CSV table of C-alpha atoms (C1' of nucleotides) in Angstrom, one decimal:
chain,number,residue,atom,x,y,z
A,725,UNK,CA,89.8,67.9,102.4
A,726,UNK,CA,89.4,67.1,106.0
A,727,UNK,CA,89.5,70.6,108.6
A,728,UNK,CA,88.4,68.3,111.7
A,729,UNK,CA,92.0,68.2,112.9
A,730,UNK,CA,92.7,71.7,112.3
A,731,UNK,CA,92.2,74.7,114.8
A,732,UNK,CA,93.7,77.3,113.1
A,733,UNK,CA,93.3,81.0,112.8
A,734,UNK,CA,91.8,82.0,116.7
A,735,UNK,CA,88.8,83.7,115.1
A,736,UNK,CA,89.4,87.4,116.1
A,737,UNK,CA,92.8,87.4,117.6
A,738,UNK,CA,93.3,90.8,116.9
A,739,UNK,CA,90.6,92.3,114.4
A,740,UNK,CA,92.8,95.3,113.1
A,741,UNK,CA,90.4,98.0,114.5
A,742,UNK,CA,92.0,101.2,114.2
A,743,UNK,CA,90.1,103.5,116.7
A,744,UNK,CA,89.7,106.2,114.4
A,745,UNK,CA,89.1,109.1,115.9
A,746,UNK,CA,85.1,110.4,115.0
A,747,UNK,CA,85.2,112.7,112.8
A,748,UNK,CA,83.8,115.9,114.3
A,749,UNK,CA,83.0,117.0,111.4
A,750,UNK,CA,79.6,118.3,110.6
A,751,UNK,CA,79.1,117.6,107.5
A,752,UNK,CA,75.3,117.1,106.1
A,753,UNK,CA,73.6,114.2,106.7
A,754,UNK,CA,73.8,113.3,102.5
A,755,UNK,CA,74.3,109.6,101.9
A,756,UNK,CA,77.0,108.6,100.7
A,757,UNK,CA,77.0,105.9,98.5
A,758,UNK,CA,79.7,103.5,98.7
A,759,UNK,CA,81.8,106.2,99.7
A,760,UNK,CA,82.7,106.4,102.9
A,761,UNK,CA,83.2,108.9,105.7
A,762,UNK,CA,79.7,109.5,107.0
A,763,UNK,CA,79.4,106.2,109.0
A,764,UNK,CA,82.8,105.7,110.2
A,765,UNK,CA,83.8,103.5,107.3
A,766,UNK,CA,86.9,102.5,109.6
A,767,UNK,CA,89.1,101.2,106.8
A,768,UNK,CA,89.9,103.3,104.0
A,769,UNK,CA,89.3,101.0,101.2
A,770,UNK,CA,86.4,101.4,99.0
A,771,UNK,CA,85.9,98.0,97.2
A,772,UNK,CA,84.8,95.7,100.0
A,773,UNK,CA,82.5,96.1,102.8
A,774,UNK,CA,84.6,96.5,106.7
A,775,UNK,CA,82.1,96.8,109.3
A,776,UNK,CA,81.7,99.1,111.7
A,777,UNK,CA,82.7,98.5,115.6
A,778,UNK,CA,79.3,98.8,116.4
A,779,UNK,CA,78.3,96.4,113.3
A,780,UNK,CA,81.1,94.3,114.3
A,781,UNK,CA,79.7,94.5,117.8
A,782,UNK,CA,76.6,93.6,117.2
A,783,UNK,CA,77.5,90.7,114.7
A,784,UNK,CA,80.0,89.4,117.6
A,785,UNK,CA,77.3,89.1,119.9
A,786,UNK,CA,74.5,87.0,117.8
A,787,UNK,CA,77.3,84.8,117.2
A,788,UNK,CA,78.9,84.1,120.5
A,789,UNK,CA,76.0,85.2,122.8
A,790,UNK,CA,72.5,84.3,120.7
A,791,UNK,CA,75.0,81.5,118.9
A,792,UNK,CA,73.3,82.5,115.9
A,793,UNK,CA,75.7,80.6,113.3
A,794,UNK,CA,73.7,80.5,110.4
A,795,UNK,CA,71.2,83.1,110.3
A,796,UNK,CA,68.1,82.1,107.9
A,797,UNK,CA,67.8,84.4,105.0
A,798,UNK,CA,64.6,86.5,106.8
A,799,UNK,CA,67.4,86.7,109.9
A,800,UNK,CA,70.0,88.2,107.3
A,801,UNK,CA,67.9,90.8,105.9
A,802,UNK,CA,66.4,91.5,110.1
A,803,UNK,CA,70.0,91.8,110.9
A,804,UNK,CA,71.0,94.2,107.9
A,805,UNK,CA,68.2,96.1,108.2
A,806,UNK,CA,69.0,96.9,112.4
A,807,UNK,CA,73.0,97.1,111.4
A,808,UNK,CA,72.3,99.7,108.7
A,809,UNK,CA,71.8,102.4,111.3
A,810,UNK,CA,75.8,101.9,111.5
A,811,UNK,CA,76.7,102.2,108.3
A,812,UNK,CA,76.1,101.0,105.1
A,813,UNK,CA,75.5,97.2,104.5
A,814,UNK,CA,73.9,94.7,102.4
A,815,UNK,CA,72.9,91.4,103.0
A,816,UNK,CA,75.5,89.4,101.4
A,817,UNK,CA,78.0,91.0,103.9
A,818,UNK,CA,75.6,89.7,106.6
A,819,UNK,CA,75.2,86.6,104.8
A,820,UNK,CA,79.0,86.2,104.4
A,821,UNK,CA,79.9,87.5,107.7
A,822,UNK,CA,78.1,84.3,109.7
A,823,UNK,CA,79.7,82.2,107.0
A,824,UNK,CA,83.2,82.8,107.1
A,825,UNK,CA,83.5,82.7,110.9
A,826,UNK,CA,82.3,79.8,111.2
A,827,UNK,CA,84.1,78.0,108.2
A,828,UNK,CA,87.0,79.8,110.6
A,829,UNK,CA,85.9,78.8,113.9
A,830,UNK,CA,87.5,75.7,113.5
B,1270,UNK,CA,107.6,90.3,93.8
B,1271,UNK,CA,105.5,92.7,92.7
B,1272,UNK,CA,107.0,96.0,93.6
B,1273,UNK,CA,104.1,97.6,95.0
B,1274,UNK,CA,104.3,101.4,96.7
B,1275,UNK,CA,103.6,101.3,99.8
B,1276,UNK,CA,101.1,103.6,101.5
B,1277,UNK,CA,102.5,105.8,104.3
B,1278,UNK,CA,101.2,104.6,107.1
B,1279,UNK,CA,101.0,106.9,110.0
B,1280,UNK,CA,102.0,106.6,113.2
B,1281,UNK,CA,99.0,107.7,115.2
B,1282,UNK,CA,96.7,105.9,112.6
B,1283,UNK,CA,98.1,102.6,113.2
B,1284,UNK,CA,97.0,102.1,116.9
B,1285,UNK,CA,95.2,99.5,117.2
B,1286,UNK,CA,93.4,99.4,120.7
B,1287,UNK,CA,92.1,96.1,121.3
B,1288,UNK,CA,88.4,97.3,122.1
B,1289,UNK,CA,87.4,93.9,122.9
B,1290,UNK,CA,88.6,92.0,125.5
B,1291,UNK,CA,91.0,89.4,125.1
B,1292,UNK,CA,89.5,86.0,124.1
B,1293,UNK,CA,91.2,83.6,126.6
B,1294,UNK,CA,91.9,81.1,124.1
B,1295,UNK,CA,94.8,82.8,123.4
B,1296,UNK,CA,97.3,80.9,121.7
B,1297,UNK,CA,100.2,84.1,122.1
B,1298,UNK,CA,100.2,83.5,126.3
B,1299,UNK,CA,102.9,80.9,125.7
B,1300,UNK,CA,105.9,82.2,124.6
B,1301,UNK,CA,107.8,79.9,123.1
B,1302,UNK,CA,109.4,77.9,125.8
B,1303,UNK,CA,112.7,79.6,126.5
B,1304,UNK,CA,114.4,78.9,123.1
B,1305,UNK,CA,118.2,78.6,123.6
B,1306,UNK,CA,118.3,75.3,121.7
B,1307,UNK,CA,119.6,74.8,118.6
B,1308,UNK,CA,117.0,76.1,115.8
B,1309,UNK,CA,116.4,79.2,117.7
B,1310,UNK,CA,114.2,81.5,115.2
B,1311,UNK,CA,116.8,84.2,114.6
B,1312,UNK,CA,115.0,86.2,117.3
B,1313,UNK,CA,113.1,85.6,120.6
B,1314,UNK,CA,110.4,87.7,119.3
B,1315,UNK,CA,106.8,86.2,120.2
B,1316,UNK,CA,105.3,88.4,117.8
B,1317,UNK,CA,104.8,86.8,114.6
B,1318,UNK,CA,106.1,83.4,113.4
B,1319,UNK,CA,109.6,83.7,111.0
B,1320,UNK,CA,110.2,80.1,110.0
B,1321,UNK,CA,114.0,79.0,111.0
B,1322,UNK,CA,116.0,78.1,108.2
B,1323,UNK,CA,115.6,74.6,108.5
B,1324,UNK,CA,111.6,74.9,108.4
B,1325,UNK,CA,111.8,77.3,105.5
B,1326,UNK,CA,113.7,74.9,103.8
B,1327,UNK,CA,111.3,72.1,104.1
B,1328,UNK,CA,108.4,74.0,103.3
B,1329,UNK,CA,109.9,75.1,99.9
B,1330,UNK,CA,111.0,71.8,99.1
B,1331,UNK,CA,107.4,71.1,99.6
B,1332,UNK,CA,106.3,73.7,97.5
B,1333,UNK,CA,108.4,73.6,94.4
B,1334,UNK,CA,110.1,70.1,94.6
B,1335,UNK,CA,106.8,68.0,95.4
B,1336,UNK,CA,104.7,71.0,93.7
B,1337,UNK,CA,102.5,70.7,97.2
B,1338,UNK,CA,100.8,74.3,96.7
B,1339,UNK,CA,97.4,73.6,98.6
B,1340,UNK,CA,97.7,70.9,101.6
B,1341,UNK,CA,94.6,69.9,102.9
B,1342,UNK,CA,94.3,70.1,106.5
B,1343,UNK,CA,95.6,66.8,107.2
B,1344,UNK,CA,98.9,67.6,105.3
B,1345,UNK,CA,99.2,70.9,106.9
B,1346,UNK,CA,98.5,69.0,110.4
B,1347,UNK,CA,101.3,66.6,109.3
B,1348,UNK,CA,103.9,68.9,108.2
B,1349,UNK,CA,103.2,71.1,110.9
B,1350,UNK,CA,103.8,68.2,113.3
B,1351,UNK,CA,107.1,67.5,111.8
B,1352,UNK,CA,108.2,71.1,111.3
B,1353,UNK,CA,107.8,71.4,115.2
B,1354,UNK,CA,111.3,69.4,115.9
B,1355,UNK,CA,112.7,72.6,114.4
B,1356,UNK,CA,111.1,75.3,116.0
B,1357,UNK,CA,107.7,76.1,117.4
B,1358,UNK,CA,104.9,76.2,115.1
B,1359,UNK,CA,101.3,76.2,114.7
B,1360,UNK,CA,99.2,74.7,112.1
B,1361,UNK,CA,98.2,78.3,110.8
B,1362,UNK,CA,101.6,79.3,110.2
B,1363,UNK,CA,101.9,76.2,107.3
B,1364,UNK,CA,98.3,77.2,106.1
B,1365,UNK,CA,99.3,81.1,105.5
B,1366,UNK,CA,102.9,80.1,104.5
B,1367,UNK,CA,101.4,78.0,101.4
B,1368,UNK,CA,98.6,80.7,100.8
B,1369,UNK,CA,101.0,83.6,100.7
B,1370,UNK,CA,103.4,81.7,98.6
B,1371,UNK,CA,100.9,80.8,96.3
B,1372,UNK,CA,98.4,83.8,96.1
B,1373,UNK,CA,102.6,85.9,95.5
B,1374,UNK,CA,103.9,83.6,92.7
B,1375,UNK,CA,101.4,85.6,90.2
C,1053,DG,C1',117.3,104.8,113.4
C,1054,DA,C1',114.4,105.9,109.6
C,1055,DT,C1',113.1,103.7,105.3
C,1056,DC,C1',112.1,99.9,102.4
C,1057,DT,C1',110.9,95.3,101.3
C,1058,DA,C1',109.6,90.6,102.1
C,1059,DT,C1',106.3,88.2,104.2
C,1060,DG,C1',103.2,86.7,108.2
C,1061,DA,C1',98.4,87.4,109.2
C,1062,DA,C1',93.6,88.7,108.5
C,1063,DT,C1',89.3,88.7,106.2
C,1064,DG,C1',85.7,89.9,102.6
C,1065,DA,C1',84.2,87.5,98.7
C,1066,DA,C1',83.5,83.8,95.7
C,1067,DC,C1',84.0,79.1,94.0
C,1068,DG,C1',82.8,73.9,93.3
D,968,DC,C1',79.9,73.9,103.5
D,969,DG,C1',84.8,73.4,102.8
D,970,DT,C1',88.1,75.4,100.2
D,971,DT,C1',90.3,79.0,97.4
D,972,DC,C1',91.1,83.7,95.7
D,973,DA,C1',92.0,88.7,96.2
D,974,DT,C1',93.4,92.5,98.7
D,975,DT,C1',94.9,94.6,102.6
D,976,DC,C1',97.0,95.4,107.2
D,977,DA,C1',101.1,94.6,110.1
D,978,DT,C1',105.8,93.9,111.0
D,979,DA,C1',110.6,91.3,111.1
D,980,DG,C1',114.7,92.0,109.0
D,981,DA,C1',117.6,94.1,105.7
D,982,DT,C1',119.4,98.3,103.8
D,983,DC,C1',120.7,102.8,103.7
DNA sequence: GATCTATGAATGAACG
DNA sequence: CGTTCATTCATAGATC
């Protein structure tokens, strides 16, 4: 399988990010599990992890800015430990993250 | 097709601001050069891609005729190339064309 | 013109 | 790492 020739998918055309209002709620500061609606889970689904803007922010940044591609595993868990503070993650999703945009970039 | 309900989807929920600004590499600045000619998509619409009949057809016979179901990058460069003579194209639109296809047929 | 359906597009996860 | 799978979001076009 040769991808040299191919561009396609612009890597972020337009990430579906819904702008969902905050929740003014003031609901106590429990953890939810993998529940969602503490962190601004932004998409409603339960199964797989969505980021956060801020995560997604963040993530954007050490790619295109620190041109972090391929984070080493000590860099995976550094970065989920900072992005945890918006919502919950794991390292996989870090791990994963970094991986599929670049197997996209080109 | 799987008849599958669909979720209502509402109105206000489903605006998507673009919080980040436009990458310039954007492929959707073009529209596609005043049609008017013969294989004119059925609409103008720059929106999303809708193969024209004589694409479509091509891609199917590709698909079930030649039982093509996942073209390497090369192949989806190539068909691309010669689907363009009948309508503007990209190289993503053959890769999600053969992906939807084949991720439906289950 | 509101609703429904087929399908284009996106992306997290996983495979070989 | 390139490729493939699974699921979801978004919308063009048909139908009512």
């Amino acid at each position: 399988m040769e991808p040299r020739t191919l561009q396609l998918m612009e890597l972020q055309t337009q990430q579906q990010m819904e702008l969902q209002a905050q929740q003014p709620t003031e609901e106590g500061g429990s953890i939810q599990a993998a529940g969602s609606s503490a962190n601004t889970p932004i998409r409603p689904t339960n199964n797989r992890w969505t980021p956060t803007l801020d995560q997604l922010r963040i993530l954007q940044e050490l790619y295109y800015d620190k041109v972090l591609k391929s984070p080493t595993p000590e860099q995976i868990q550094e970065i989920c430990l900072h992005l945890q503070q918006y919502g919950q993650i794991e390292g996989k999703n870090v791990f994963f993250w970094f991986q599929n945009l670049k197997a996209r970039e080109r």
